[in-house]
XYZ file of C-alpha atoms in Angstrom:
680
model
C 0.149 0.001 -0.275
C 0.512 3.556 0.279
C 3.113 3.761 2.893
C 6.127 6.191 3.145
C 9.929 4.619 3.361
C 12.014 4.878 6.837
C 14.776 5.762 4.977
C 16.155 7.469 1.991
C 18.463 4.467 0.463
C 17.799 1.067 -0.853
C 19.192 -0.356 2.742
C 17.505 -3.601 3.714
C 14.512 -3.449 6.081
C 15.205 -4.410 9.577
C 12.512 -7.019 9.308
C 10.711 -8.109 5.977
C 8.009 -6.345 4.406
C 4.584 -9.106 4.628
C 3.836 -9.557 1.202
C 0.645 -7.987 -0.646
C -2.926 -10.188 -0.227
C -2.669 -12.477 -3.567
C -5.569 -12.480 -5.299
C -7.837 -13.938 -8.497
C -10.616 -12.324 -10.164
C -12.562 -14.966 -10.511
C -16.591 -16.441 -10.604
C -18.407 -17.886 -13.665
C -21.479 -20.096 -13.978
C -22.761 -20.979 -10.831
C -22.489 -20.595 -7.152
C -21.379 -24.437 -6.672
C -18.529 -24.094 -9.246
C -17.089 -21.093 -8.248
C -16.922 -22.181 -4.865
C -14.975 -25.313 -5.781
C -12.428 -22.538 -7.949
C -12.352 -20.578 -4.719
C -11.317 -23.397 -2.617
C -8.862 -24.758 -4.772
C -7.449 -21.508 -5.163
C -7.220 -20.421 -1.485
C -5.475 -24.700 -1.605
C -2.615 -22.883 -3.779
C -1.686 -20.226 -1.838
C -4.243 -17.223 -2.702
C -4.583 -15.301 0.251
C -7.668 -13.007 -0.587
C -10.789 -13.451 -2.727
C -12.155 -11.230 -5.324
C -14.993 -12.470 -6.074
C -16.301 -11.581 -10.180
C -20.361 -11.154 -10.822
C -22.116 -11.780 -14.316
C -23.408 -9.464 -15.712
C -27.780 -9.928 -14.083
C -26.057 -9.704 -10.973
C -24.017 -6.218 -11.986
C -27.399 -4.696 -13.672
C -30.030 -6.143 -10.903
C -31.475 -8.788 -13.155
C -32.549 -12.294 -11.840
C -31.520 -14.856 -14.325
C -34.895 -15.301 -15.635
C -35.154 -11.697 -17.011
C -35.128 -11.033 -20.639
C -32.059 -9.028 -20.393
C -30.152 -11.648 -19.122
C -30.767 -13.615 -21.805
C -27.275 -15.458 -22.504
C -25.338 -12.988 -20.043
C -25.824 -15.850 -17.430
C -22.584 -16.764 -15.510
C -21.197 -15.503 -18.009
C -18.571 -12.665 -16.995
C -19.058 -13.892 -13.716
C -21.082 -15.724 -10.633
C -24.891 -15.500 -10.453
C -25.725 -14.298 -7.392
C -30.038 -14.600 -7.460
C -30.645 -14.658 -3.513
C -29.394 -15.747 -0.002
C -29.063 -19.148 -1.197
C -25.973 -19.378 -4.179
C -24.379 -16.382 -1.969
C -24.436 -19.538 0.953
C -23.290 -21.584 -1.545
C -20.616 -19.760 -3.078
C -19.071 -19.317 0.308
C -19.802 -22.931 1.269
C -16.502 -24.149 3.787
C -14.401 -20.850 3.222
C -14.688 -19.114 6.800
C -15.296 -14.593 5.934
C -14.539 -14.790 9.852
C -10.910 -15.494 8.126
C -10.982 -14.094 4.924
C -10.636 -10.710 3.336
C -13.063 -10.437 0.089
C -12.944 -8.613 -2.349
C -16.409 -7.816 -4.661
C -16.344 -6.292 -7.921
C -19.897 -4.535 -7.671
C -21.567 -1.085 -8.845
C -24.963 -0.579 -9.027
C -25.761 -3.490 -6.669
C -23.000 -2.932 -4.510
C -25.431 -2.199 -1.323
C -27.352 -5.427 -2.108
C -24.471 -8.113 -2.523
C -23.199 -6.645 1.000
C -26.012 -7.312 2.407
C -26.338 -10.521 0.956
C -22.561 -10.961 2.065
C -23.591 -9.993 5.405
C -26.373 -12.314 6.312
C -24.229 -15.353 5.460
C -21.635 -14.137 7.553
C -24.245 -13.936 10.320
C -25.043 -17.137 9.424
C -21.565 -18.810 9.638
C -21.592 -17.008 13.638
C -19.186 -14.091 12.230
C -19.159 -11.099 13.758
C -19.847 -8.411 11.291
C -17.476 -5.961 12.784
C -14.800 -8.182 12.333
C -15.176 -8.287 8.694
C -12.551 -7.338 6.355
C -12.849 -6.699 2.495
C -13.822 -3.919 -0.123
C -16.763 -3.097 -2.409
C -15.560 -1.840 -5.421
C -19.159 0.746 -5.226
C -17.731 3.325 -7.229
C -20.485 4.316 -9.491
C -19.582 7.257 -11.376
C -16.668 5.792 -13.625
C -19.460 2.851 -14.723
C -20.930 5.762 -16.517
C -17.619 6.501 -17.921
C -16.310 2.902 -18.378
C -17.818 -0.240 -17.317
C -21.059 0.585 -18.246
C -22.883 -1.259 -15.179
C -25.237 1.602 -14.212
C -28.320 1.176 -13.191
C -29.676 4.445 -11.718
C -29.085 8.095 -12.572
C -26.034 9.799 -11.003
C -27.642 11.502 -7.609
C -29.759 8.272 -6.214
C -26.858 5.972 -7.409
C -23.984 8.517 -5.301
C -26.854 7.887 -2.085
C -26.653 4.423 -2.380
C -22.738 4.702 -2.245
C -23.125 7.275 0.657
C -25.154 4.907 2.845
C -22.795 1.741 1.956
C -20.162 3.837 3.862
C -21.738 5.406 6.864
C -23.467 1.829 7.450
C -20.004 -0.345 7.360
C -18.062 2.790 8.866
C -20.006 2.192 11.887
C -20.861 -1.461 11.973
C -18.180 -3.110 9.667
C -15.697 -0.675 10.493
C -12.920 -3.161 9.130
C -14.571 -3.374 5.830
C -13.298 -1.174 3.218
C -16.763 0.549 1.662
C -15.173 1.349 -1.688
C -12.813 1.256 -4.240
C -12.408 3.815 -6.465
C -12.289 2.413 -9.104
C -9.786 4.250 -11.571
C -9.292 0.488 -13.508
C -11.624 0.417 -15.803
C -10.089 4.361 -16.511
C -7.651 3.135 -18.414
C -9.003 0.116 -20.172
C -11.158 3.132 -21.398
C -8.039 4.507 -22.937
C -7.591 7.039 -20.374
C -3.960 8.619 -20.294
C -1.682 8.485 -16.805
C -2.865 12.422 -16.130
C -6.595 11.282 -16.292
C -6.265 8.512 -14.687
C -4.926 10.193 -11.624
C -7.305 13.142 -11.825
C -10.964 11.141 -13.181
C -10.302 9.127 -9.832
C -9.555 12.030 -7.697
C -11.955 13.794 -8.201
C -14.943 11.001 -8.189
C -12.949 10.729 -4.626
C -14.178 14.069 -4.182
C -17.340 14.295 -5.170
C -18.426 11.138 -2.662
C -16.771 12.422 0.617
C -18.482 15.522 -0.135
C -21.271 13.603 -0.702
C -20.845 11.949 2.411
C -20.190 15.010 4.788
C -23.305 16.539 2.826
C -25.321 13.952 4.130
C -27.895 15.946 7.304
C -27.295 13.073 9.670
C -23.545 12.332 9.261
C -21.297 12.383 11.991
C -18.190 14.547 11.503
C -16.167 13.331 14.132
C -16.315 9.986 12.603
C -14.843 11.551 9.023
C -11.388 10.666 9.717
C -12.507 6.388 9.739
C -14.429 7.374 6.337
C -11.995 8.882 4.864
C -9.005 6.005 6.625
C -11.877 3.349 4.769
C -11.390 4.475 1.680
C -9.477 2.492 -1.018
C -8.426 2.638 -3.888
C -8.235 0.292 -7.334
C -5.549 0.711 -10.039
C -4.311 -0.093 -13.455
C -0.797 -0.504 -14.356
C 0.166 -0.407 -17.804
C 3.289 -1.223 -19.703
C 4.969 2.464 -19.673
C 7.007 1.102 -16.566
C 8.492 4.125 -15.287
C 5.581 6.108 -16.109
C 3.466 4.217 -13.873
C 5.861 4.190 -11.423
C 5.531 7.489 -10.904
C 1.699 7.696 -11.488
C 1.793 5.551 -7.858
C 3.670 7.371 -6.257
C 1.981 10.439 -7.661
C -1.145 8.761 -6.420
C 0.192 8.708 -2.916
C 1.221 12.632 -2.897
C -1.284 13.984 -3.715
C -3.920 11.575 -1.826
C -2.079 13.060 1.468
C -2.455 16.755 -0.117
C -6.202 16.630 -0.943
C -7.207 14.362 2.900
C -4.422 16.932 4.504
C -5.045 20.381 2.675
C -8.828 20.044 1.983
C -10.556 17.673 4.418
C -8.610 18.924 7.362
C -7.477 14.913 8.250
C -4.133 15.225 10.995
C -3.535 11.745 11.378
C -1.205 10.160 8.396
C -2.130 7.089 8.785
C -5.557 7.922 7.444
C -4.325 10.015 4.888
C -2.548 6.516 3.254
C -3.028 6.049 0.001
C -4.562 2.006 -0.137
C -4.779 0.741 -3.515
C -5.257 -2.674 -4.963
C -4.450 -3.313 -8.499
C -5.691 -5.529 -11.547
C -3.014 -4.429 -14.258
C -3.736 -3.746 -18.088
C -5.974 -5.853 -19.568
C -6.372 -3.745 -23.028
C -3.275 -4.484 -24.289
C -3.206 -7.975 -24.287
C -3.162 -9.456 -27.481
C -4.825 -12.417 -29.360
C -1.650 -12.666 -31.999
C 1.296 -14.545 -29.933
C -0.738 -14.139 -27.060
C 2.214 -16.043 -24.927
C 3.733 -12.538 -25.365
C 0.868 -11.396 -22.919
C 3.058 -12.952 -19.626
C 5.872 -10.757 -20.061
C 3.721 -8.016 -19.923
C 1.826 -9.065 -17.212
C 4.414 -9.402 -15.101
C 6.090 -6.181 -15.805
C 2.881 -4.277 -15.248
C 2.763 -6.284 -11.853
C 6.542 -4.810 -10.640
C 5.578 -1.248 -11.619
C 2.542 -1.307 -8.247
C 5.226 -3.692 -6.393
C 8.881 -2.043 -6.524
C 7.958 1.400 -4.903
C 7.783 0.621 -1.352
C 6.221 3.526 -0.410
C 4.010 3.257 -3.324
C 3.531 -0.916 -3.168
C 0.425 -1.840 -4.048
C -1.810 -3.792 -0.843
C -3.383 -5.964 -2.703
C -2.314 -7.728 -6.753
C -4.216 -9.027 -8.967
C -3.365 -10.452 -12.436
C -5.206 -10.807 -15.882
C -4.215 -14.076 -17.531
C -2.140 -15.010 -20.519
C -4.587 -15.684 -22.587
C -7.821 -13.486 -21.481
C -7.650 -11.363 -25.176
C -8.897 -15.402 -26.385
C -11.683 -16.240 -24.127
C -12.069 -16.897 -20.701
C -9.176 -17.832 -18.975
C -8.932 -21.874 -16.928
C -7.888 -22.157 -13.621
C -4.680 -23.634 -15.055
C -4.230 -20.034 -16.135
C -5.076 -17.635 -13.447
C -2.373 -20.224 -11.416
C 0.283 -19.149 -13.673
C -0.781 -15.237 -13.193
C -0.662 -16.215 -9.314
C 2.710 -18.173 -9.496
C 4.153 -14.462 -10.883
C 3.019 -13.036 -8.043
C 4.277 -15.439 -5.742
C 7.942 -15.837 -7.624
C 8.486 -12.181 -6.959
C 7.481 -11.912 -3.261
C 8.984 -14.913 -1.469
C 11.573 -15.986 -3.408
C 13.505 -12.536 -4.370
C 14.390 -10.060 -2.023
C 12.072 -6.975 -3.238
C 10.123 -7.300 0.689
C 13.699 -6.901 2.234
C 14.482 -3.095 1.142
C 13.562 -0.102 1.429
C 11.911 2.236 -1.426
C 14.844 1.945 -4.281
C 13.419 4.722 -5.885
C 13.788 7.505 -3.634
C 16.543 9.978 -4.533
C 16.225 9.218 -7.928
C 16.255 12.440 -10.112
C 14.323 10.967 -12.584
C 11.897 9.453 -10.871
C 10.701 12.660 -8.737
C 10.905 14.773 -12.183
C 8.615 12.476 -13.396
C 6.144 12.451 -10.449
C 6.076 16.226 -9.764
C 5.403 16.734 -13.572
C 2.455 14.223 -13.018
C 1.229 15.781 -10.491
C 0.935 19.561 -11.967
C -0.738 18.460 -14.971
C -3.316 16.125 -12.081
C -3.892 19.626 -10.596
C -4.598 21.264 -13.292
C -7.128 19.057 -14.548
C -8.473 18.459 -11.028
C -9.185 22.365 -11.665
C -10.544 21.970 -15.067
C -13.165 19.842 -13.886
C -14.001 21.325 -10.560
C -14.996 24.517 -13.064
C -17.362 22.199 -14.842
C -18.792 21.485 -11.232
C -16.830 18.246 -10.355
C -16.876 14.929 -11.618
C -21.013 14.106 -11.536
C -21.782 17.156 -13.429
C -18.319 16.753 -15.758
C -20.088 13.215 -16.105
C -23.566 14.124 -16.872
C -22.408 16.474 -20.169
C -20.485 13.561 -21.074
C -17.113 15.996 -20.977
C -15.224 13.692 -19.146
C -16.288 10.167 -21.667
C -15.658 12.046 -24.527
C -11.833 12.806 -23.374
C -11.734 9.168 -23.059
C -12.913 8.396 -26.143
C -10.379 10.676 -27.891
C -7.701 9.362 -25.612
C -8.928 6.200 -26.959
C -8.968 7.048 -30.270
C -5.154 8.647 -30.159
C -4.174 5.409 -28.611
C -5.754 2.950 -31.850
C -4.299 5.728 -34.602
C -0.906 5.422 -33.308
C -1.293 1.384 -33.208
C -2.200 1.050 -36.592
C 0.258 3.835 -38.023
C 3.170 1.970 -36.132
C 3.764 4.462 -33.757
C 3.303 2.312 -30.761
C 4.632 -0.286 -31.081
C 3.043 -3.806 -30.231
C 5.124 -6.815 -30.700
C 3.905 -9.883 -32.506
C 1.135 -6.895 -34.084
C 2.514 -4.283 -36.074
C 5.908 -5.181 -35.297
C 7.846 -8.856 -35.151
C 5.191 -10.277 -36.765
C 6.455 -13.419 -38.112
C 6.602 -16.354 -34.584
C 6.168 -20.208 -34.910
C 2.160 -20.877 -33.499
C 2.129 -21.792 -29.728
C 1.437 -24.975 -28.439
C -0.235 -23.343 -25.753
C -3.413 -22.412 -27.511
C -3.448 -25.737 -29.595
C -5.795 -28.733 -28.885
C -9.667 -28.974 -27.351
C -10.126 -27.019 -23.879
C -7.590 -24.318 -24.420
C -9.974 -22.139 -23.637
C -12.962 -22.096 -20.734
C -16.491 -21.916 -21.700
C -19.756 -21.648 -19.984
C -22.503 -23.915 -21.047
C -25.588 -22.603 -21.981
C -26.984 -25.233 -20.037
C -26.231 -22.803 -17.086
C -29.196 -20.065 -17.739
C -31.553 -22.643 -17.784
C -30.734 -24.547 -14.686
C -30.230 -20.844 -12.580
C -33.855 -20.300 -14.612
C -35.498 -23.490 -12.642
C -33.358 -22.822 -9.552
C -34.457 -19.480 -9.099
C -38.219 -20.257 -10.255
C -38.273 -22.926 -7.016
C -36.729 -20.118 -4.303
C -39.544 -18.230 -5.372
C -41.938 -21.072 -5.090
C -40.566 -21.504 -1.270
C -40.066 -18.457 0.556
C -42.007 -16.818 2.413
C -44.316 -14.746 0.428
C -45.358 -12.455 2.785
C -42.521 -11.645 4.426
C -40.725 -11.332 0.600
C -43.824 -7.970 0.245
C -43.065 -6.383 3.608
C -39.410 -6.799 2.904
C -39.697 -5.289 -0.502
C -42.207 -2.757 0.973
C -39.835 -1.350 3.426
C -37.311 -1.173 1.346
C -38.903 0.623 -1.014
C -40.164 3.280 2.363
C -36.450 3.501 3.341
C -35.661 4.933 -0.434
C -38.295 7.179 -1.127
C -38.264 8.576 3.140
C -33.595 8.712 2.584
C -33.620 6.285 5.138
C -29.730 4.090 5.312
C -31.014 1.455 2.286
C -28.888 -1.281 3.806
C -30.591 -2.337 7.076
C -33.765 -2.745 5.004
C -31.553 -4.658 2.350
C -29.920 -6.851 4.949
C -33.607 -7.469 5.943
C -34.388 -8.086 2.187
C -31.680 -10.425 1.841
C -33.087 -12.592 5.448
C -36.557 -12.845 3.985
C -35.246 -14.496 0.568
C -35.990 -11.013 -2.130
C -33.893 -12.020 -5.193
C -31.622 -9.961 -6.615
C -33.676 -8.846 -9.658
C -36.640 -7.882 -7.160
C -34.435 -5.976 -5.190
C -33.260 -3.813 -8.553
C -36.867 -3.789 -10.347
C -37.704 -2.012 -6.455
C -35.376 1.016 -6.987
C -35.798 1.280 -10.437
C -39.454 2.067 -9.777
C -38.254 4.980 -6.755
C -35.045 6.461 -8.498
C -35.302 5.475 -12.215
C -32.904 4.405 -15.018
C -30.518 5.821 -17.251
C -28.268 6.036 -20.070
C -25.334 7.609 -19.798
C -23.439 9.444 -22.640
C -21.635 7.984 -25.310
C -19.271 10.369 -26.180
C -19.726 9.892 -29.583
C -20.412 13.216 -30.612
C -20.115 15.442 -33.808
C -17.768 17.371 -31.680
C -15.726 14.409 -30.383
C -11.891 14.998 -32.253
C -10.612 11.672 -33.645
C -7.244 11.344 -35.876
C -9.087 10.920 -39.135
C -9.327 8.067 -41.553
C -7.065 7.148 -44.141
C -8.253 7.993 -47.789
C -8.693 4.631 -49.987
C -11.341 4.058 -47.173
C -12.542 7.524 -47.642
C -13.240 6.895 -51.257
C -14.435 3.354 -51.125
C -16.896 4.479 -49.184
C -18.065 7.152 -51.129
C -18.516 5.520 -53.840
C -20.380 2.926 -52.452
C -22.509 5.568 -51.365
C -22.662 6.651 -54.971
C -24.169 3.371 -56.618
C -26.946 3.787 -53.597
C -28.065 7.283 -53.574
C -27.081 8.184 -50.112
C -24.549 7.661 -47.376
C -24.469 4.138 -46.304
C -25.829 3.134 -43.187
C -24.530 1.787 -40.124
C -26.330 0.446 -37.002
C -23.539 -0.106 -34.498
C -25.643 -2.324 -31.364
C -24.830 -3.467 -28.146
C -26.865 -6.432 -27.462
C -27.553 -7.652 -23.633
C -26.258 -6.136 -20.632
C -22.317 -6.032 -21.839
C -20.994 -2.757 -20.593
C -17.756 -2.857 -22.508
C -18.108 -0.072 -25.161
C -14.498 0.960 -25.994
C -15.186 -1.223 -29.551
C -18.314 0.002 -30.681
C -17.029 3.615 -29.631
C -14.280 3.346 -31.801
C -16.175 1.644 -34.725
C -18.679 4.282 -34.626
C -16.414 7.081 -34.420
C -14.446 5.809 -37.505
C -17.261 4.732 -39.777
C -18.197 8.218 -39.064
C -14.645 10.461 -40.312
C -14.934 7.397 -43.479
C -18.206 8.563 -44.523
C -21.102 6.403 -42.908
C -23.859 7.691 -42.043
C -24.025 6.254 -38.021
C -26.494 5.419 -35.346
C -24.651 4.267 -31.904
C -26.936 4.506 -28.768
C -24.863 3.363 -26.221
C -24.856 -0.202 -24.271
C -27.429 -2.559 -23.033
C -30.074 -2.965 -26.137
C -32.431 -5.602 -26.671
C -32.554 -7.090 -30.420
C -35.558 -5.908 -30.950
C -34.739 -2.659 -30.080
C -31.278 -3.403 -32.697
C -33.736 -4.310 -35.256
C -36.294 -1.196 -34.993
C -33.441 1.428 -35.039
C -32.620 -1.135 -38.177
C -35.722 -0.387 -39.458
C -35.895 3.003 -38.973
C -32.487 4.046 -40.129
C -33.027 1.832 -43.361
C -29.777 0.126 -42.722
C -27.962 -1.371 -44.633
C -25.544 -3.262 -42.393
C -25.528 -3.832 -38.676
C -22.471 -3.802 -36.238
C -22.783 -6.059 -33.096
C -20.152 -5.805 -30.355
C -20.145 -8.317 -27.561
C -17.533 -8.670 -25.311
C -19.389 -10.738 -22.373
C -18.913 -14.064 -24.682
C -22.977 -14.564 -24.953
C -22.124 -13.804 -28.978
C -23.918 -17.163 -29.841
C -27.413 -16.928 -28.122
C -27.617 -12.428 -28.815
C -27.322 -13.176 -32.154
C -28.873 -16.053 -32.849
C -32.211 -13.807 -31.351
C -31.049 -10.651 -33.467
C -31.207 -12.891 -36.636
C -34.440 -14.371 -35.782
C -35.982 -10.950 -35.376
C -34.844 -9.237 -38.176
C -36.179 -12.664 -40.634
C -40.023 -12.283 -38.894
C -39.226 -7.925 -39.688
C -38.794 -9.287 -43.384
C -35.269 -7.571 -42.663
C -33.224 -10.311 -43.531
C -30.965 -9.210 -46.398
C -29.701 -6.383 -43.684
C -26.141 -7.870 -43.525
C -24.862 -8.348 -39.961
C -20.999 -8.198 -38.594
C -20.100 -9.179 -35.203
C -17.097 -7.655 -33.455
C -15.231 -8.783 -29.510
C -13.435 -11.591 -27.811
C -14.873 -14.298 -30.286
C -13.272 -18.741 -30.497
C -12.423 -19.976 -34.068
C -14.919 -22.700 -33.415
C -17.681 -19.804 -32.703
C -17.245 -17.475 -35.222
C -17.806 -20.965 -37.544
C -21.072 -20.963 -35.312
C -21.616 -17.132 -36.307
C -20.969 -17.552 -40.046
C -23.291 -20.701 -40.157
C -26.381 -18.481 -38.893
C -25.620 -15.854 -41.375
C -22.802 -13.166 -39.632
C -20.989 -11.483 -42.696
C -18.379 -10.822 -40.906
C -16.493 -11.503 -37.297
C -14.070 -9.009 -36.030
C -11.659 -9.725 -33.115
C -8.966 -8.396 -30.478
C -6.388 -9.275 -33.652
C -8.138 -6.588 -35.973
C -6.597 -3.963 -34.590
C -6.355 -1.569 -38.227
C -10.419 -0.066 -38.135
C -9.438 1.592 -41.570
C -8.840 -2.109 -42.393
C -12.723 -3.204 -40.902
C -14.161 -0.055 -42.680
C -12.698 -1.471 -45.852
C -14.453 -4.858 -45.230
C -17.464 -3.108 -43.882
C -18.354 -1.451 -47.047
C -17.297 -4.736 -48.996
C -20.112 -6.495 -46.960
C -22.784 -3.884 -48.014
C -21.434 -4.663 -51.680
C -21.964 -8.480 -51.828
C -25.170 -7.733 -49.965
C -26.684 -5.105 -53.198
C -25.091 -7.942 -55.443
C -27.234 -10.472 -54.034
C -30.511 -8.370 -54.282
C -29.305 -7.195 -57.364
C -28.886 -10.719 -58.744
C -32.310 -11.645 -57.769
C -34.259 -8.608 -59.072
C -34.476 -6.520 -56.110
C -33.863 -2.879 -56.202
C -30.832 -1.613 -53.955
C -31.540 2.293 -54.145
C -32.703 3.001 -50.748
C -35.975 5.189 -52.497
C -37.122 1.871 -53.690
C -35.518 -0.351 -50.813
C -37.962 1.258 -47.492
């Protein structure tokens, strides 16, 4: 964690430092399967749990809801009620565990389920240790698992903070999460400033609560933790973490008057960068992950308190237990075989490091002032200013890779290599069976049938009353958990009170990009002349997947080359996508799906196109898609499939144009008109 060194020289410490908490971000399919995985990982030497929840759980839907279709158990474990949470932690003593839960919009609910299970185990909740991510603001900017508008979402974050400060004092109620900002293309200064602005917004919200006890504020500040990212610019990342430590100490001291230096410590966990993992030559990702881990462990005064690493093959699909084990062994070798933990900070006194740290701090202070002038982090989210800036910085990154200015080994340089034996054979990538969803639907129906319906109804009424009155949401949520309320019921009742929200996409006429190649522009212009109008592209994100970076960049580049683009953001149903294609007179539909749910969701979109008489409109799909699934999609009639290996967006634009041309040629051969006024 961010802890100042006791000396200025690289001298051995009197006692070897304790290693950071070693975690693996894990969870899939069912609570029973995930429980088995957790117990195996703990037996292998993992020292803390990091729970991945599936998208329906993260966005407050039960597994039998329409929007959950295709998503159950795919990117994490499905937790629909107290019974699932009991199963998830069966034979794992929560009183002895440090549990991190990557959950945001539904954080109060999942924490309530966790506390209820801890009580059943006989664990005193005051002794529980762990973290709820609970950073909803960054969800509007990057990961997309928000539900409610910003104001009530911040209120829920505040409720968790106030409740845990009093009742679960060892719990970190919020992990200010800059990790996903870097995944969305944030520069180091954007990662620093946006995360700190979010922390300021949350602390200001807590202090503004009329029932807040000012005397507890030091404890509140002392329990705020951060979850950061480390990329491959090794020196910059080390300096970024040292800047984070200095700036947090400065903000908590000067803005909030925190006197105890221990309460001002920048405490953070980390998962290193997944954005830079490559599908081409994926074995190179092992080296990338190791180098990125060093950036958050080498500097003692800015060392991570907990580390979890992605697996080498995450650009290909879900990692297997062996792949996760390999990443865990990296941590263990560094922590236990090297002498890293025997020395004070080896960077103290470095002129190079100090100069870079001071430069980052100065730029971050300036950016924080700019965000403050916009009204703070929430206002800057609502206006779309921060999202647009992230989309633009990501566009610059991608353009630099396309031009070869930013070298990615095995992708745009040193591309010739041997086939990897690591990716050969069956079972190289973990897949979740489609039967998981059907079984989850059967289990939740049985759960609803067996519980006390009157107790559930009363608990939900009490939840709604608390939401409307402004009372703390945690006590009534815990009561809901014990009564047998489901995730979807909790979410639906709060949706009825707070409403839902659609965040700005960052894709606007004002969004600045690096432009497009002339070849692609000319090809699209020729296609437009043939059509009698610019070719129309509808970019859709079906299902609950909120990772929108790829869709945003495709929409922007398509705009730049001359397509007439429609992109309305995340969380669209197949019916909505098909209706938009009809309304816009689409010549091609592009679907972006990164949650592993591409087969069932594309199947639904194609079925609805046939039903609406739009089967002539070609569909292309982008995402993390295995070669086997690519064949399945093409057998469904998908015209083209793009995966992370297809990094050159201009090439994708040319491909889209050719898809439209082939569709037009087919219709002409069948004697159908193709010009706009005759088609729709």
